[in-house]
CSV table of C-alpha atoms and ligand atoms in Angstrom, one decimal:
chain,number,residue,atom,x,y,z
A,52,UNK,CA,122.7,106.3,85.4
A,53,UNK,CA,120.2,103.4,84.4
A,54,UNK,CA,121.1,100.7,81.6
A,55,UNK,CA,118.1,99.5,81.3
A,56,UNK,CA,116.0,100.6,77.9
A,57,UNK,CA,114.0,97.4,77.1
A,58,UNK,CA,111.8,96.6,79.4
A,59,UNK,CA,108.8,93.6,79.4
A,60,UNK,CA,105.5,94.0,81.6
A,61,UNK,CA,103.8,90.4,82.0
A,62,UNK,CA,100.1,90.8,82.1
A,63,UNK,CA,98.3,93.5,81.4
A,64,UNK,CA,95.6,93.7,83.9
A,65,UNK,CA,95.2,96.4,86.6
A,66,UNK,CA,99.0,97.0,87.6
A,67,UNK,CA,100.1,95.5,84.5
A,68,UNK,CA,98.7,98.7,82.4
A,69,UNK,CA,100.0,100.5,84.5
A,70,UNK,CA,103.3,99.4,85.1
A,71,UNK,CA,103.6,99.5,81.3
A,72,UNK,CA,101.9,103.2,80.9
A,73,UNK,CA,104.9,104.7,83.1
A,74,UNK,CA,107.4,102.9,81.6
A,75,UNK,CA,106.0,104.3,78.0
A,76,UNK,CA,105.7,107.8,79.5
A,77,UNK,CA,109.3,107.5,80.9
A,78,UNK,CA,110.4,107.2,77.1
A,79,UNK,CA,111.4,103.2,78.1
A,80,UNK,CA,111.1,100.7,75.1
A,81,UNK,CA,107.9,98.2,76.4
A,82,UNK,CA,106.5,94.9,75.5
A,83,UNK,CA,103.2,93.5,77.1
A,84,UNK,CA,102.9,90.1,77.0
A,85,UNK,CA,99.3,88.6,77.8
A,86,UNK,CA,97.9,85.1,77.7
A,87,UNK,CA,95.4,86.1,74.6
A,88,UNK,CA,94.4,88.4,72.1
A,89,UNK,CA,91.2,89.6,73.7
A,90,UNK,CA,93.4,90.1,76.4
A,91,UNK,CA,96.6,92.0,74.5
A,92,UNK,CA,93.5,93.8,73.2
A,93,UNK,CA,91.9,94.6,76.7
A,94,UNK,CA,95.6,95.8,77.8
A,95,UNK,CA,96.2,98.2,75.2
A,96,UNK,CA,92.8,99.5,75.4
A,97,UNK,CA,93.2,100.0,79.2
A,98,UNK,CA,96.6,101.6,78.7
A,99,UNK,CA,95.6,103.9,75.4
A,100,UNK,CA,92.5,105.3,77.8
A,101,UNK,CA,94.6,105.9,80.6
A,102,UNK,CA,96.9,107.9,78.5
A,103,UNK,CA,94.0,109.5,76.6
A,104,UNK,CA,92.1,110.8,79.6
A,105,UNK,CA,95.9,112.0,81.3
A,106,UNK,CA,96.2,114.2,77.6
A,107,UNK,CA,92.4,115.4,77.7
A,108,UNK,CA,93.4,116.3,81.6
A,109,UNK,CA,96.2,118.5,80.4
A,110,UNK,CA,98.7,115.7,82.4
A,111,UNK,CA,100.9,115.5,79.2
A,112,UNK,CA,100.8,116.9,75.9
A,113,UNK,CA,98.9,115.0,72.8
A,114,UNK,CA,102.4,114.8,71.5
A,115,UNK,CA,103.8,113.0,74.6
A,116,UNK,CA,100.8,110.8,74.8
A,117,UNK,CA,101.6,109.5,71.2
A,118,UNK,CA,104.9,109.0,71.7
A,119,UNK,CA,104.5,106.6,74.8
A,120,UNK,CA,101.7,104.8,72.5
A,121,UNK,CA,104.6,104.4,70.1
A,122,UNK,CA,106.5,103.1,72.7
A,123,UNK,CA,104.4,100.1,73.4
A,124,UNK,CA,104.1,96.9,72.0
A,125,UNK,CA,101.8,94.0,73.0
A,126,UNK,CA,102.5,90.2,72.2
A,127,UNK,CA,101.0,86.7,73.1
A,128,UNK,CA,104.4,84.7,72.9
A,129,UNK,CA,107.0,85.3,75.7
A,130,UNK,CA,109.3,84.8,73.5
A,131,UNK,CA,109.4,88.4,72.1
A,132,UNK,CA,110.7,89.3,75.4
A,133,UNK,CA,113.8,87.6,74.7
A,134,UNK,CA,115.8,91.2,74.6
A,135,UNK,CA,114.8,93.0,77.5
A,136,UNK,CA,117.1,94.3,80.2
A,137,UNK,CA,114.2,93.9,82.7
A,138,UNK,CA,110.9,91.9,82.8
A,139,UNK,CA,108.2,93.1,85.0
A,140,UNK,CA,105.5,89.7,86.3
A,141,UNK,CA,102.4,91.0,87.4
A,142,UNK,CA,99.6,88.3,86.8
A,143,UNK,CA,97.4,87.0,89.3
A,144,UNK,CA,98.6,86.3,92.5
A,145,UNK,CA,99.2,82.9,92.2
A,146,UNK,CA,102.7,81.3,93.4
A,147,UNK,CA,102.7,78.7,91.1
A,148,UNK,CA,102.0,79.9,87.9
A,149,UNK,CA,104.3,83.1,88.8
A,150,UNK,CA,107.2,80.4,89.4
A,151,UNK,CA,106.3,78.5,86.2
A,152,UNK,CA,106.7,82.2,84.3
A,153,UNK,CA,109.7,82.7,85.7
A,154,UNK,CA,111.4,79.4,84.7
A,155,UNK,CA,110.3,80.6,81.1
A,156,UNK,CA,111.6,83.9,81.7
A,157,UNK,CA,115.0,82.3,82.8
A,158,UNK,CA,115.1,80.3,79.3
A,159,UNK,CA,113.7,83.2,77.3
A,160,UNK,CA,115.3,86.5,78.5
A,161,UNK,CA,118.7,86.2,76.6
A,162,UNK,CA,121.1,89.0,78.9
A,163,UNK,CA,122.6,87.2,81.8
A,164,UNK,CA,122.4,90.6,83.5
A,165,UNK,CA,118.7,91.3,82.9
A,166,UNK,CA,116.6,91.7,86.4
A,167,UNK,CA,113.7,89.5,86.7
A,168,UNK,CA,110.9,91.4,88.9
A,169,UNK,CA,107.5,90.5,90.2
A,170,UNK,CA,105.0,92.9,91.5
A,171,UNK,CA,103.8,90.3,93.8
A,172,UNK,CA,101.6,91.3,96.9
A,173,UNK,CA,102.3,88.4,99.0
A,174,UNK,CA,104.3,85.5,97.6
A,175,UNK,CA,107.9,84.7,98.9
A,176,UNK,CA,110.4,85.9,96.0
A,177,UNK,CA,112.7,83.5,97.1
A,178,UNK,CA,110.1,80.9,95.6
A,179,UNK,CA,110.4,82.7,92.1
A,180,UNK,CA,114.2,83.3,92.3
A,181,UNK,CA,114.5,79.4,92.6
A,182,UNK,CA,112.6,78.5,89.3
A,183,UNK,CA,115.5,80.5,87.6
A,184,UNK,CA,119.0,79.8,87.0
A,185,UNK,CA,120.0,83.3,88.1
A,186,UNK,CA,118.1,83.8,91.5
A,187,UNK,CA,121.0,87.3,92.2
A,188,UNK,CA,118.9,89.0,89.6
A,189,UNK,CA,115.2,88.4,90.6
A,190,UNK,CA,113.6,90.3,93.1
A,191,UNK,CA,110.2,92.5,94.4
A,192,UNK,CA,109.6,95.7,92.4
A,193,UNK,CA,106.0,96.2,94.2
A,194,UNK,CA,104.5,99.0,92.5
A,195,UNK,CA,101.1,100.5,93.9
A,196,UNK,CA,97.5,101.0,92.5
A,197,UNK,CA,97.0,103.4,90.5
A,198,UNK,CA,100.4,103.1,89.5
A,199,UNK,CA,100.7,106.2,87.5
A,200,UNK,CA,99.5,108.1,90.4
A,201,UNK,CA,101.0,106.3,93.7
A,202,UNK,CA,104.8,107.6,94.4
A,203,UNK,CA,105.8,104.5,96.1
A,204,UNK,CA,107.8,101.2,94.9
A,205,UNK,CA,108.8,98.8,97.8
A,206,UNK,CA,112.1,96.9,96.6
A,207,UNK,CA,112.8,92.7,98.2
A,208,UNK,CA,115.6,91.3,97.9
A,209,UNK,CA,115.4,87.5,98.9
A,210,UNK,CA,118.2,86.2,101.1
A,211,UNK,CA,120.0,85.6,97.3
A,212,UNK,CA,119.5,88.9,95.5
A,213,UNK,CA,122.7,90.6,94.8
A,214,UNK,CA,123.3,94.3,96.0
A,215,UNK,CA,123.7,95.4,92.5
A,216,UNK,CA,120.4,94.2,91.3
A,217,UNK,CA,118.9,95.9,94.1
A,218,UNK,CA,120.8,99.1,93.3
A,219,UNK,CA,120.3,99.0,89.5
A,220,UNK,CA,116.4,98.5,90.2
A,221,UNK,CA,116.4,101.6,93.1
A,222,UNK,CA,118.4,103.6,90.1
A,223,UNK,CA,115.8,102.8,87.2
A,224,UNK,CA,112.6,103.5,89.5
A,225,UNK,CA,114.1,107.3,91.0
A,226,UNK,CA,115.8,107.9,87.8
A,227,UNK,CA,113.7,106.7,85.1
A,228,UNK,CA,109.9,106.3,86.8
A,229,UNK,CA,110.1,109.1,89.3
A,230,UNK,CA,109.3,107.1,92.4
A,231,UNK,CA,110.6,107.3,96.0
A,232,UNK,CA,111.8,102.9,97.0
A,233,UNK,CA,111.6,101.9,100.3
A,234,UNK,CA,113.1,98.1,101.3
A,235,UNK,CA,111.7,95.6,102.4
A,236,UNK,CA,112.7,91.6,103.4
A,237,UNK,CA,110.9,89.1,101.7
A,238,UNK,CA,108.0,88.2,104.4
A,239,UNK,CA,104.6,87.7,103.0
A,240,UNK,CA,103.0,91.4,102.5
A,241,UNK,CA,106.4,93.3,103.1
A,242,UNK,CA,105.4,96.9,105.1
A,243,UNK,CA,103.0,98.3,103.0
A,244,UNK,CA,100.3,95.0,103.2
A,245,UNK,CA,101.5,93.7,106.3
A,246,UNK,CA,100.0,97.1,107.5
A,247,UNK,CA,97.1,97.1,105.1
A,248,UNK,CA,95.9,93.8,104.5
A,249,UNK,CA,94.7,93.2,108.1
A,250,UNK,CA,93.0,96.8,108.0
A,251,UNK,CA,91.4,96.0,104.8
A,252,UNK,CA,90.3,92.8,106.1
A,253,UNK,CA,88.7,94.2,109.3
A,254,UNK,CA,86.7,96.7,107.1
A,255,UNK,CA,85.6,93.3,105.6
A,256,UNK,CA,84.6,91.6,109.0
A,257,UNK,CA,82.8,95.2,110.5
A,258,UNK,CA,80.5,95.2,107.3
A,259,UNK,CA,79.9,91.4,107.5
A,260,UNK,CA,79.0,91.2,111.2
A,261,UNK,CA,76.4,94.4,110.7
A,262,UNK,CA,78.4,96.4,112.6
A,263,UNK,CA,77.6,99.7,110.4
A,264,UNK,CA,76.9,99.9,106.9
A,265,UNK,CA,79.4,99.7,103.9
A,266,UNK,CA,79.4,103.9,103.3
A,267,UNK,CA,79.5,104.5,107.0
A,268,UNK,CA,82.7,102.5,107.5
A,269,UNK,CA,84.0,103.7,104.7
A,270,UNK,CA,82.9,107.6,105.9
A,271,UNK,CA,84.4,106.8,109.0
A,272,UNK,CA,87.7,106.2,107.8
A,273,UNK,CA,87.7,109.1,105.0
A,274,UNK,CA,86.3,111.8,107.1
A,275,UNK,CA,87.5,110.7,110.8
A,276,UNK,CA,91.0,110.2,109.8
A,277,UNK,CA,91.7,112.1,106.0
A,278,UNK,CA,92.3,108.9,104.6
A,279,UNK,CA,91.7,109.4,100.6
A,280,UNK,CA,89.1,106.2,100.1
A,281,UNK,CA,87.6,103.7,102.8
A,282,UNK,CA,88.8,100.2,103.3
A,283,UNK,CA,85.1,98.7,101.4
A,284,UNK,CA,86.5,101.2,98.1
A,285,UNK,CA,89.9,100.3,98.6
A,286,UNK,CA,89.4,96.8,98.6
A,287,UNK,CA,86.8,97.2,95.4
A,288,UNK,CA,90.0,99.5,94.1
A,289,UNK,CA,92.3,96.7,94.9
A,290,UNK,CA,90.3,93.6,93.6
A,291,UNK,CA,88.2,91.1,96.1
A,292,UNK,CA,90.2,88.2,94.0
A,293,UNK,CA,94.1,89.8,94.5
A,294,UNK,CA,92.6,90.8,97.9
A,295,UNK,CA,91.7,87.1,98.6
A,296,UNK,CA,94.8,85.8,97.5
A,297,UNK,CA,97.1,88.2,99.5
A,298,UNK,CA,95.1,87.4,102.3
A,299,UNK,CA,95.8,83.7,101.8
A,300,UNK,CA,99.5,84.1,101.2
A,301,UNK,CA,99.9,85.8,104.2
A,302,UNK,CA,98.1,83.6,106.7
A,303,UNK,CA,100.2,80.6,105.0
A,304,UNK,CA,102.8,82.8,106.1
A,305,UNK,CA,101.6,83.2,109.9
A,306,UNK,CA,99.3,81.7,110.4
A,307,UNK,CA,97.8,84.6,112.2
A,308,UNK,CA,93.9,85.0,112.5
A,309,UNK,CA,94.3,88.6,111.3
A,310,UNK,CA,95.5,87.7,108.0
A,311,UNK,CA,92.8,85.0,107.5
A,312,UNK,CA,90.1,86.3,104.6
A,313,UNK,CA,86.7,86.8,106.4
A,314,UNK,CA,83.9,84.2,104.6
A,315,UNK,CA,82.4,87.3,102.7
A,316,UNK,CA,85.0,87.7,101.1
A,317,UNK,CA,85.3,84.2,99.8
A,318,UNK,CA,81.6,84.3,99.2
A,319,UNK,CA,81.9,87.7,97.0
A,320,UNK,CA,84.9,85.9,94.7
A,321,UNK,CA,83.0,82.7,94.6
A,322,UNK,CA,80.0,84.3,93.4
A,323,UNK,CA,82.4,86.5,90.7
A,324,UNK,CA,82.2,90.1,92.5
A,325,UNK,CA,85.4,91.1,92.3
A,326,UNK,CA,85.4,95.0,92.8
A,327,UNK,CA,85.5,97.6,90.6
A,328,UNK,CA,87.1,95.8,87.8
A,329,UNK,CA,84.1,93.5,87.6
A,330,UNK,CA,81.7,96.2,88.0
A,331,UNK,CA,80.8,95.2,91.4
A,332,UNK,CA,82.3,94.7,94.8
A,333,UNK,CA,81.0,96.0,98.3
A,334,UNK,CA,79.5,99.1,95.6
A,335,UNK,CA,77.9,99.0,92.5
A,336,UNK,CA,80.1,100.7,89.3
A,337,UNK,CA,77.8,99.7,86.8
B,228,CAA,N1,95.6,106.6,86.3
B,228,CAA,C1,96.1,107.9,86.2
B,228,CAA,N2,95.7,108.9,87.0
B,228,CAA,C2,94.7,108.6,87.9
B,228,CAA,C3,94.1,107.3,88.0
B,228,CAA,C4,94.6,106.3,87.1
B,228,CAA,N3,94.2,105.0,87.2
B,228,CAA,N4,93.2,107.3,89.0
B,228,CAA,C5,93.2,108.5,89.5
B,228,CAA,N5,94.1,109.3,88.8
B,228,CAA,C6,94.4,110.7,89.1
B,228,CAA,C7,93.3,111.6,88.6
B,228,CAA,O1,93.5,112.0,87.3
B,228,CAA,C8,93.4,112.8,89.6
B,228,CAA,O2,94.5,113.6,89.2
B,228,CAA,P1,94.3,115.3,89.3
B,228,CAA,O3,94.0,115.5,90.8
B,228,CAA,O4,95.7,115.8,88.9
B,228,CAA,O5,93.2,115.6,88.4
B,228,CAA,C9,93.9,112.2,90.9
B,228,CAA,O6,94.5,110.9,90.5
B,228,CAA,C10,92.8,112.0,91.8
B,228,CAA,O7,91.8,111.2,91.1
B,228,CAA,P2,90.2,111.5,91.2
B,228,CAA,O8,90.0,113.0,91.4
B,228,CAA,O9,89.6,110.9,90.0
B,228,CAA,O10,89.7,110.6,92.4
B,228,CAA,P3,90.2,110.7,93.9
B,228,CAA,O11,90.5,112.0,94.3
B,228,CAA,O12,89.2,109.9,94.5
B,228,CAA,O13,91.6,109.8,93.9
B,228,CAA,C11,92.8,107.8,94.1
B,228,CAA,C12,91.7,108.5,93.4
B,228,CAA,C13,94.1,108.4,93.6
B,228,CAA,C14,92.7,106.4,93.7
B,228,CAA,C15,92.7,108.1,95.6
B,228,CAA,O14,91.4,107.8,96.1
B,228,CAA,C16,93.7,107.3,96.4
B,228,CAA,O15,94.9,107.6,96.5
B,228,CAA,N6,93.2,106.2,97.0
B,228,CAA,C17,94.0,105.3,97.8
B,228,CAA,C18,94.8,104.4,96.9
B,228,CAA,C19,95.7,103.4,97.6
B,228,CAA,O16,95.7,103.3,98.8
B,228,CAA,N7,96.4,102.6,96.8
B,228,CAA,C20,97.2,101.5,97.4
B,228,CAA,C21,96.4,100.2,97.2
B,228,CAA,S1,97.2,98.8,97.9
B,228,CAA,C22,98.3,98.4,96.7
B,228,CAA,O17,98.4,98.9,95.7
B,228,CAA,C23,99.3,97.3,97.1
B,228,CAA,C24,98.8,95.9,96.9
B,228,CAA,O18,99.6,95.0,96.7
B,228,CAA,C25,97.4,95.5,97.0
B,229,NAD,P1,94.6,91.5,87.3
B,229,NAD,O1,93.7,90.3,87.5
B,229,NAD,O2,93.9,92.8,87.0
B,229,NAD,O3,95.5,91.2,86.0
B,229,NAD,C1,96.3,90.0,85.9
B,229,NAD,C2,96.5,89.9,84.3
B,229,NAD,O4,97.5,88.8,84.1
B,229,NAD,C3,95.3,89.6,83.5
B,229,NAD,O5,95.1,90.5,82.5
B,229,NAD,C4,95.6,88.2,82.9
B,229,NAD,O6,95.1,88.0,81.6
B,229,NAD,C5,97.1,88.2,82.9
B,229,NAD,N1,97.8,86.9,82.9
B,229,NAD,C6,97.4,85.8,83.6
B,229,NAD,N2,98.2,84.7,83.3
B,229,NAD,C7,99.1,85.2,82.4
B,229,NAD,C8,100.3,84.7,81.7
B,229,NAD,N3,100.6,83.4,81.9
B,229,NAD,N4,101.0,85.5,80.9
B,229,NAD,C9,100.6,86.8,80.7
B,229,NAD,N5,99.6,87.3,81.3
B,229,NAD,C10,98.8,86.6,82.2
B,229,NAD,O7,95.5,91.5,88.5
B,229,NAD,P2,96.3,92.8,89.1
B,229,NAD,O8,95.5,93.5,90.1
B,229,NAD,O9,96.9,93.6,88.0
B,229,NAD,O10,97.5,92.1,89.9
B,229,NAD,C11,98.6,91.6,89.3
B,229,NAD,C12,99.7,91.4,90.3
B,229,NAD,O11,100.0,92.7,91.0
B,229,NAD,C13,99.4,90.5,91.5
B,229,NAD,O12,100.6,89.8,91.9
B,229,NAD,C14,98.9,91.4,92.6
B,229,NAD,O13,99.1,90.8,93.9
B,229,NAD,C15,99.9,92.5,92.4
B,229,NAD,N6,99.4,93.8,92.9
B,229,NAD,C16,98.1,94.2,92.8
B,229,NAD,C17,97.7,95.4,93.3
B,229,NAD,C18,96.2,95.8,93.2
B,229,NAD,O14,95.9,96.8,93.8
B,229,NAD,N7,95.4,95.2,92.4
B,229,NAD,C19,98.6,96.3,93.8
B,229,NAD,C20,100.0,95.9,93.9
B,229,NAD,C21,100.4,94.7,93.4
């Protein structure tokens, strides 16, 4: 059995929304915290449509769609997550202002046994455990994009973590989310993006060298070997900016030239393409 009822998503971007939408639909108490109000705005817009579209798909009923709307709440001031029995971080992935949210989060969030998770990519949760005062209850809780749809949450411990954190969290996300956990140690990229990053990444360096176009890698990959989406979509899917800064993270970590971000994909960020959720990436979704 879970304790945990009152839970706090920080940022509401991409994973954010959707971290938050399957807490509501579990029944969970949520609070989305965002840096603005266009933003809070942007978030419960993103999260109302996925629900929206989920009821007009026949996903869950128009009564079930309201009642995880009612179950949401969005805020500006961290503060309001001072109740929660777990807080969710999933801004951008940056190390430092992910650490200098969780030192807030360790003078906010009131219950000494409340977990403090990040749904970092890349970025050591050791680092975040040691801006808190309680480092045995922060770890990973990687979720995966779409999160509604993808089945899979990858659990780090760092080297501090205590067993029962790890436990309560595998409890809450079978129990209460319905998702299969898988462990990981806290190494840049865990298994999923140690695996995927440097695929991603040499879909990057085929298309940029003019090794075949953008839709024939991408064909390649989805018709020569069932995979659902091609590494040029995935990495639109996934964001060219989070992509970037996984990649980054990672070769810090290695210092291995597969993990280093091809100059394209600088290029693209510099220049503001940042994949789908910009309207434009390696396709066009305008
Ligand atoms: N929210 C809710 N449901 C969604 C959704 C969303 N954002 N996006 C898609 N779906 C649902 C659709 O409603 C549909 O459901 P039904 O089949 O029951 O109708 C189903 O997913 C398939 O969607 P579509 O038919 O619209 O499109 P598709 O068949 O092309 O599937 C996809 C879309 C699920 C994204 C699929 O292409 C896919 O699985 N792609 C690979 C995704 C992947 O690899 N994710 C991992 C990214 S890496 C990561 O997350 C880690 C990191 O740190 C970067
Ligand atoms: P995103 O850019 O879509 O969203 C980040 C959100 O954080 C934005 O809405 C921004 O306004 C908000 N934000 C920034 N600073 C904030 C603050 N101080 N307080 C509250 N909100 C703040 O990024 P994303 O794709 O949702 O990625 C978020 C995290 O999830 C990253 O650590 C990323 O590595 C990880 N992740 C991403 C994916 C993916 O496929 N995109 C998959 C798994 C994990």
């Amino acid at each position: 059995m879970t304790d945990i009822q009152r839970v706090g998503v920080i940022g509401g971007g991409l994973m954010g929304a959707g971290i938050a939408e399957v807490n509501a639909r579990a029944g969970l108490d949520v609070i989305v915290s965002e840096v603005s109000d266009d933003a809070a705005d942007a978030a419960r817009d993103r999260i109302h449509g996925s629900l929206d579209r989920g009821a007009k798909k026949g996903k869950l009923s128009e009564d079930d769609r309201d009642a995880a709307k009612a179950h949401l709440r969005f805020t500006t001031a961290l503060d309001d997550l001072a109740d929660r029995d777990l807080v969710v971080e999933a801004v951008a992935e940056n190390a430092e202002l992910k650490a200098s949210i969780f030192g807030e989060l360790d003078r906010v969030v009131q219950s000494r046994q409340a977990i403090l998770a990040s749904n970092t990519s890349s970025i050591p949760i050791a680092k975040l455990a040691a801006a808190t005062d309680r480092p045995q209850q922060v770890l990973g809780v990687h979720f995966f994009n779409p999160v509604p749809v993808m089945k899979l949450v990858e659990l780090v411990p760092s080297l501090v973590t205590s067993e029962e954190t790890v436990t309560r969290a595998r409890t809450f996300a079978a129990e209460k989310l319905g998702k299969e956990t898988i462990r990981a140690q806290d190494r840049a990229g865990f298994v999923v993006n140690a695996l995927l990053v440097p695929y991603l990444l040499s879909g990057v360096r085929m298309y940029e060298s003019g090794f075949a176009s953008a839709e024939d890698i991408d064909q390649g990959m989805v018709l020569g070997c069932a995979h659902p989406m091609g590494p040029l979509t995935l990495a639109d899917l996934v964001g060219l900016d989070t992509l970037k800064s996984i990649a980054d993270s990672m070769y810090d970590e290695y210092k291995e030239p597969l993990y280093a971000a091809p100059p394209l994909l600088q290029r693209m960020v510099d220049a503001g393409l940042m994949g789908k959720k910009s309207g434009h990436g390696f396709y066009d979704y305008r």
